[in-house]
Tab-separated table of C-alpha atoms and ligand atoms in Angstrom:
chain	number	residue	atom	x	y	z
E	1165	UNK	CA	-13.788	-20.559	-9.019
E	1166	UNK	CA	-11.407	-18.678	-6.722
E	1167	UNK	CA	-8.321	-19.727	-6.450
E	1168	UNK	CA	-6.627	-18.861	-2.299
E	1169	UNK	CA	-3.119	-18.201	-2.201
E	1170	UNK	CA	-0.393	-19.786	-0.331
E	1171	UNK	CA	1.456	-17.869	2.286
E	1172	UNK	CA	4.701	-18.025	-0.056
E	1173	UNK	CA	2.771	-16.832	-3.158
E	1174	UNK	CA	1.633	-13.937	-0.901
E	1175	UNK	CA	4.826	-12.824	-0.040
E	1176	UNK	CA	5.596	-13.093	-4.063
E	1177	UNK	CA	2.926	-10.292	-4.326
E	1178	UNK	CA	4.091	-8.126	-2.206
E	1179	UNK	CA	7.494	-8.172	-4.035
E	1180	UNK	CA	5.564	-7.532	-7.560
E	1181	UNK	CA	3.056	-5.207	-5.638
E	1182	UNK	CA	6.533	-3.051	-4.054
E	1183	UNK	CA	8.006	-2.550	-7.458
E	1184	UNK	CA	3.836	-1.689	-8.639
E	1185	UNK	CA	3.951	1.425	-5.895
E	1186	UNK	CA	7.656	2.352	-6.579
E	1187	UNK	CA	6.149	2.424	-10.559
E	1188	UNK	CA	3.335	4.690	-9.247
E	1189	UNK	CA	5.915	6.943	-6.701
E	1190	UNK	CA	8.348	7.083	-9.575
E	1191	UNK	CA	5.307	8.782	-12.338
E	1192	UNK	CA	3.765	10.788	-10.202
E	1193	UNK	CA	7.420	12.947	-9.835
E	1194	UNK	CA	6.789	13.079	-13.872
E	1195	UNK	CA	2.894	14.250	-14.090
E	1196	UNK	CA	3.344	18.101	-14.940
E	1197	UNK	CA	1.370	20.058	-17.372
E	1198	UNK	CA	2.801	19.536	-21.066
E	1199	UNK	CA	3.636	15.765	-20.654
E	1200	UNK	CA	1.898	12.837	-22.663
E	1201	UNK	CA	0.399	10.446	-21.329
E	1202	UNK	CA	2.271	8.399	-24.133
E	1203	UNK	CA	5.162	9.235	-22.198
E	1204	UNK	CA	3.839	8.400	-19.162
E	1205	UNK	CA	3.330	5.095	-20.342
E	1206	UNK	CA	6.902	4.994	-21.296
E	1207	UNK	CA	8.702	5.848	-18.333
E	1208	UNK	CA	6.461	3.164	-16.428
E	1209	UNK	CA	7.115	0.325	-18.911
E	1210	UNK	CA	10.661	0.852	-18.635
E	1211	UNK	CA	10.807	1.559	-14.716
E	1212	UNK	CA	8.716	-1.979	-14.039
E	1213	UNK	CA	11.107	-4.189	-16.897
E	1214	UNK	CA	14.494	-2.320	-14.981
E	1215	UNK	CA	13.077	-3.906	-11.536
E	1216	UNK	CA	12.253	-7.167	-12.490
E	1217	UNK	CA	8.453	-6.670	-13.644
E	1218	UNK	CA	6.337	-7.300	-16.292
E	1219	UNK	CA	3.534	-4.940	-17.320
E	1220	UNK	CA	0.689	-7.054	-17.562
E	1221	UNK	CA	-2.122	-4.483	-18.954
E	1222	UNK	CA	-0.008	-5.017	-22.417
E	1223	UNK	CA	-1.658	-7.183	-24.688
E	1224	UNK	CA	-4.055	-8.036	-22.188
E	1225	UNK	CA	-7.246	-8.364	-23.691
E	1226	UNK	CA	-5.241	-7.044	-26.918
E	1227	UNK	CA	-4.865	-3.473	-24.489
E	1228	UNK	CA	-1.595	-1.514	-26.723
E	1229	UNK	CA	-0.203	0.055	-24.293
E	1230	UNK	CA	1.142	-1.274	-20.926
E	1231	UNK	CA	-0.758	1.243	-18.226
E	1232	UNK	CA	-4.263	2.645	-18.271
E	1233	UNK	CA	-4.406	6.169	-18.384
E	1234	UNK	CA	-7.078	8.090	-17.993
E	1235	UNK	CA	-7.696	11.801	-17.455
E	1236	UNK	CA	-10.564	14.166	-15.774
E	1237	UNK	CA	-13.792	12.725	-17.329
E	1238	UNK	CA	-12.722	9.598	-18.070
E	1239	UNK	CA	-13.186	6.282	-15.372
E	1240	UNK	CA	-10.873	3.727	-16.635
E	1241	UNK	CA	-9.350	1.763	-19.463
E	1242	UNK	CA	-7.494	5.770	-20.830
E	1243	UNK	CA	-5.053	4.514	-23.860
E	1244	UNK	CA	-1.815	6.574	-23.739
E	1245	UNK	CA	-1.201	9.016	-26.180
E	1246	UNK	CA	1.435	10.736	-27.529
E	1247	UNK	CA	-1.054	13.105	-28.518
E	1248	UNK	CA	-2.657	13.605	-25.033
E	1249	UNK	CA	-0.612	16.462	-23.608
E	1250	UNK	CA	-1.522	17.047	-19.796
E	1251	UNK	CA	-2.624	20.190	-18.788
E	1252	UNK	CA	-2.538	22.251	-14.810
E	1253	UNK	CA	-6.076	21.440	-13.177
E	1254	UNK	CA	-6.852	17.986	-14.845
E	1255	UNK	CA	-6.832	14.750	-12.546
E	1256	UNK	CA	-4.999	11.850	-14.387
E	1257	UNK	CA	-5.208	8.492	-12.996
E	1258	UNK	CA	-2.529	5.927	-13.454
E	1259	UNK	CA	-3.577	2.561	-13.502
E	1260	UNK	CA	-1.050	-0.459	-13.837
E	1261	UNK	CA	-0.514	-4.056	-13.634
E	1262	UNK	CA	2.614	-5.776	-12.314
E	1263	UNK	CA	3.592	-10.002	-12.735
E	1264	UNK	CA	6.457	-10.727	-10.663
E	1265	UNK	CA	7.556	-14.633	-10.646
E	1266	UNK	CA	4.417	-15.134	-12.266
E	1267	UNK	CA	2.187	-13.732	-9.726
E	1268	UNK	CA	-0.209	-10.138	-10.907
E	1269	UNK	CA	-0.344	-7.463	-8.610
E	1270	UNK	CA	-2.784	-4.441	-9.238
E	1271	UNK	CA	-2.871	-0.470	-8.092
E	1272	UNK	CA	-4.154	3.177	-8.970
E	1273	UNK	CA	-4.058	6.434	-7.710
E	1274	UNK	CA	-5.454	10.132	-9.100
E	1275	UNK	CA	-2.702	12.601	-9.480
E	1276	UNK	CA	-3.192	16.363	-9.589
E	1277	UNK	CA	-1.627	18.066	-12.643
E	1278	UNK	CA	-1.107	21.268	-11.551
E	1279	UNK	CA	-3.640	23.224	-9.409
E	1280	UNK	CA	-7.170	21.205	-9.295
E	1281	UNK	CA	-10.429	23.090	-8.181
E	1282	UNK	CA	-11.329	22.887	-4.751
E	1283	UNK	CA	-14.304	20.074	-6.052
E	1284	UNK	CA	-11.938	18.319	-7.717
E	1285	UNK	CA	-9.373	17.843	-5.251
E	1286	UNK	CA	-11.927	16.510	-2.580
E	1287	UNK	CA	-13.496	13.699	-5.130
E	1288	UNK	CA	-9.934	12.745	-5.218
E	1289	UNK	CA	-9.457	12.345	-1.358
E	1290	UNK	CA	-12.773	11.048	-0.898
E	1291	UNK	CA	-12.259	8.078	-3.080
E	1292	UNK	CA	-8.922	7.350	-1.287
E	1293	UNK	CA	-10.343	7.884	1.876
E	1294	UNK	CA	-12.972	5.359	0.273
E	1295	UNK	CA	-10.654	3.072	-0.679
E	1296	UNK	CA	-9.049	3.311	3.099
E	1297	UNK	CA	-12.597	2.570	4.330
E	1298	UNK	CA	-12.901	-0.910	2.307
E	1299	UNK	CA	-9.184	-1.725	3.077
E	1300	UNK	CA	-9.847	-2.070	6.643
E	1301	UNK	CA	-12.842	-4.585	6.028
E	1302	UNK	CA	-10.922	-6.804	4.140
E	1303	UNK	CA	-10.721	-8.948	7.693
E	1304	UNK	CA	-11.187	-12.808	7.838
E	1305	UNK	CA	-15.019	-12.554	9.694
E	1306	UNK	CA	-16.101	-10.026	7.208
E	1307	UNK	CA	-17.964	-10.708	3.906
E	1308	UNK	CA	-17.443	-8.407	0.416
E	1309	UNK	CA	-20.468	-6.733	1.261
E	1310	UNK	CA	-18.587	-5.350	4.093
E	1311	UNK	CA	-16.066	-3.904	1.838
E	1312	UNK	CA	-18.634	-2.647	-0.172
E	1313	UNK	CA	-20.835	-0.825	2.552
E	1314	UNK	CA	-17.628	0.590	3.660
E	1315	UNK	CA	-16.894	1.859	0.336
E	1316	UNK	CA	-20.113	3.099	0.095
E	1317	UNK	CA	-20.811	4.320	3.185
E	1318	UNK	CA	-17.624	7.073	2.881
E	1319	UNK	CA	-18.519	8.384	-1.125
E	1320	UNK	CA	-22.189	8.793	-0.278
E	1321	UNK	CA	-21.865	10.611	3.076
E	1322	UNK	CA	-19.610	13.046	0.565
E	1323	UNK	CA	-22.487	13.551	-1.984
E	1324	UNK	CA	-20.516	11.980	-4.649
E	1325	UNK	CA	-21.619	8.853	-6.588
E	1326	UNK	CA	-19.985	5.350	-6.753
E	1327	UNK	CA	-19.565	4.243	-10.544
E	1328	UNK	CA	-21.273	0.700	-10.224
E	1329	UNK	CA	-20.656	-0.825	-13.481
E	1330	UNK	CA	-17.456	-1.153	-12.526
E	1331	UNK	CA	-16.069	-3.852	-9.856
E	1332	UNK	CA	-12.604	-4.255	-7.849
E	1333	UNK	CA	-11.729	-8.227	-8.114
E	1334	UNK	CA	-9.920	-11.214	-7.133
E	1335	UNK	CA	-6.188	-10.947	-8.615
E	1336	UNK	CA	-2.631	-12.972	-8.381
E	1337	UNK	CA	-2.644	-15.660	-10.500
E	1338	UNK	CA	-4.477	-13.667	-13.479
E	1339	UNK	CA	-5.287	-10.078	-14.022
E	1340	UNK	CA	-8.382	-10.491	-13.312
E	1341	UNK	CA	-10.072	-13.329	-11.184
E	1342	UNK	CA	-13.252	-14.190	-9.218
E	1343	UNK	CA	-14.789	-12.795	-6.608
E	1344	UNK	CA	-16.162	-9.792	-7.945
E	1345	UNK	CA	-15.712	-6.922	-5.364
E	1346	UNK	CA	-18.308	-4.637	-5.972
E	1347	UNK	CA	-18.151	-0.698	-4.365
E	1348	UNK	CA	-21.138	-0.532	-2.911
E	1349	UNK	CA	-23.008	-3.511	-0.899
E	1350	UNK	CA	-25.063	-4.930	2.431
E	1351	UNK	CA	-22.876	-6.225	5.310
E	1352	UNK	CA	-22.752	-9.616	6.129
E	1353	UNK	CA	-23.981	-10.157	2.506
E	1354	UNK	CA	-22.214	-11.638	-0.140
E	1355	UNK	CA	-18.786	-14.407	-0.178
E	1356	UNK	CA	-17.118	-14.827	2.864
E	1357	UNK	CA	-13.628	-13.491	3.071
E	1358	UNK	CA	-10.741	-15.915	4.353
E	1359	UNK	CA	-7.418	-16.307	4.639
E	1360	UNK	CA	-5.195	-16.243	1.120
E	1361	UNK	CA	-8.334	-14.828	-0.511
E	1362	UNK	CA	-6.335	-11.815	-2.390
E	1363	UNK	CA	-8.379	-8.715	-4.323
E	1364	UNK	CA	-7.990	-5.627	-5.470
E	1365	UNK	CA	-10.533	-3.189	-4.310
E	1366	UNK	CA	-10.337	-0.016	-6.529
E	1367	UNK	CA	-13.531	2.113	-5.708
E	1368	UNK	CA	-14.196	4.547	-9.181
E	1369	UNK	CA	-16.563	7.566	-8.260
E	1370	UNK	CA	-17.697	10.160	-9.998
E	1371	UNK	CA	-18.194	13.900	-9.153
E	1372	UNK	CA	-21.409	13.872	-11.722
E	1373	UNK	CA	-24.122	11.137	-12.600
E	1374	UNK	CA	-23.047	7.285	-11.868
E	1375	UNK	CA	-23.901	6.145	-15.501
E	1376	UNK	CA	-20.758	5.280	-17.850
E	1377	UNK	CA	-20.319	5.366	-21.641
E	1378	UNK	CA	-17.604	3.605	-23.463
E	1379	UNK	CA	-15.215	5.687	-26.315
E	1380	UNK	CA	-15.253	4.122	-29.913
E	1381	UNK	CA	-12.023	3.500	-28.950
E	1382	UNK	CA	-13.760	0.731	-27.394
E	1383	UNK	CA	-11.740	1.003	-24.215
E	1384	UNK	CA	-11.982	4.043	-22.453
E	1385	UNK	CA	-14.612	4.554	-19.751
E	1386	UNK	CA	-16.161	7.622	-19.336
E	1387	UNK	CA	-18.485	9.422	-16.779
E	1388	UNK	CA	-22.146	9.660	-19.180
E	1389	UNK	CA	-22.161	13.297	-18.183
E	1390	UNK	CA	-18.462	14.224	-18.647
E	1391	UNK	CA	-17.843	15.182	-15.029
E	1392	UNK	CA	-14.387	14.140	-13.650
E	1393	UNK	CA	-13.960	10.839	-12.156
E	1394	UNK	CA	-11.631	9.276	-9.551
E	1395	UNK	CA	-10.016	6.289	-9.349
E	1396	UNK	CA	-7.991	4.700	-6.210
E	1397	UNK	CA	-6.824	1.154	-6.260
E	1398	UNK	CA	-4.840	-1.400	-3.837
E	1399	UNK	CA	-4.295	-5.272	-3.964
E	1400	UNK	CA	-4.919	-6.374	-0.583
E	1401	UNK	CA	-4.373	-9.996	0.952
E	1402	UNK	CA	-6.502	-11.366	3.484
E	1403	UNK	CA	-5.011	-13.007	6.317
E	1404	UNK	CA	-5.477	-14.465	9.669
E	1405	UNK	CA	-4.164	-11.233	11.275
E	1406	UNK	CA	-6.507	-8.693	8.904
E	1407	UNK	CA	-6.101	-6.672	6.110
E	1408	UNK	CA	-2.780	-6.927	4.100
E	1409	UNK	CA	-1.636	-4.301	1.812
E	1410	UNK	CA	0.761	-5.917	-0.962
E	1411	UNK	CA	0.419	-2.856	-3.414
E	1412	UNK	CA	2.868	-0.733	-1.163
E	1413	UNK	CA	6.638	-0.453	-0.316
E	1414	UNK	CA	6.050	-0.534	3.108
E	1415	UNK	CA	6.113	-4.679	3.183
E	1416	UNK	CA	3.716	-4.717	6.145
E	1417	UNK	CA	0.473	-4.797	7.352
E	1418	UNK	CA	-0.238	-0.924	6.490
E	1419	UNK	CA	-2.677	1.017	5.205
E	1420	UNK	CA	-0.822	3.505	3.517
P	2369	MG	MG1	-6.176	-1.535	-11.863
P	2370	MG	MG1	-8.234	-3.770	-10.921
């Protein structure tokens, strides 16, 4: 069932989903070769509790720690470690989950430790760019096979490949809701989007082959061929006026 949201809860979003980018702003001045991802994890428990937040990957699921971190090869889902020291030229992408007056806000990006290769560093700003792409068709007389083909349409004309065992989703009132968003679809095909339908869209795309294999830690998400992966993620709102960002500090109708 999906569940619209008000115009007030909305606005409640954006709120959680400012203090979710200042989380993301405030890491990324931290990612440096010879940090932990443990620590990582850390510094952005403490920074969301100090503005109001709640991390709500922790103990979601039974997840340990409260943001997903997860380096070069793998997708999604990374644990923190202590024992995960970062090193210059890997790609670590920060993942995390904000409630805010009870309402769940999502967001990712793919930081650069150090200097990345050339390859690297393009898979990166593709999948943003991707992400931009299937932003912008989150409109009221679109469909989620609009976001999808848009998603699609960017990572393919790159020659990279869209990891499609993995969906973006419906989010506010849980982590996780319906619809599925998947990256990569028809236009015109698929639900309807409407006004107070909220999602996050969070295209994952791989440098390598598509396929995925899970760790025995029984959470990370890896590429099958160990080639580097990224990960870019907003929460968007639709409304009568288009595409809402609610994952930013802006506090308006951006793209950034
Ligand atoms: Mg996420
Ligand atoms: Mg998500």
């Amino acid at each position: 069932m999906i569940q619209l949201k008000s115009p007030r809860e909305i606005e409640t979003m954006a709120r959680g989903g400012a203090i979710l980018a200042e989380t993301l702003e405030y890491l990324t001045g931290f990612v440096q070769p010879g940090i932990s991802t443990g620590e990582l994890d850390r510094l952005g428990d403490a920074f969301i509790r100090q503005k109001g937040g709640v991390p709500s990957f922790l103990g979601q699921y039974g997840f340990p720690r409260s943001l997903c971190i997860s380096v070069n090869e793998e997708i999604v889902h990374g644990i923190p470690s202590e024992q995960r020291i970062l090193k210059s030229g890997d790609l670590v992408k920060l993942d995390c989950g904000v409630i805010f007056e009870g309402m769940y806000t999502d967001s990712a990006i793919s930081v650069p430790v150090g200097t990345l290769s050339p390859e690297v560093t393009r898979l990166s700003d593709v999948t943003r760019r991707a992400l931009m792409a299937g932003l912008k068709a989150a409109t009221p007389d679109n469909h989620v096979g609009d976001i999808g083909a848009a998603v699609q349409a960017v990572v393919e004309t790159a020659g990279f490949n869209i990891v499609k065992e993995l969906v973006g989703h419906g989010v506010g009132f849980a982590v996780h809701e319906e619809p599925q968003v998947p990256n990569h679809g028809k236009p015109k095909r698929g639900r309807k989007l409407e006004p107070g339908l909220v999602i996050a869209i969070e295209p994952m795309v791989n440098l390598g082959s598509p396929r995925t294999r899970t760790l025995p830690d029984k959470w990370t998400v890896v590429s099958a061929d160990k080639s580097p992966s990224s990960h870019w993620e907003h929460t968007v709102a639709i409304t009568p006026d288009g595409p809402r960002v609610l994952t930013t500090t802006a506090g308006v109708p951006s793209l950034v």
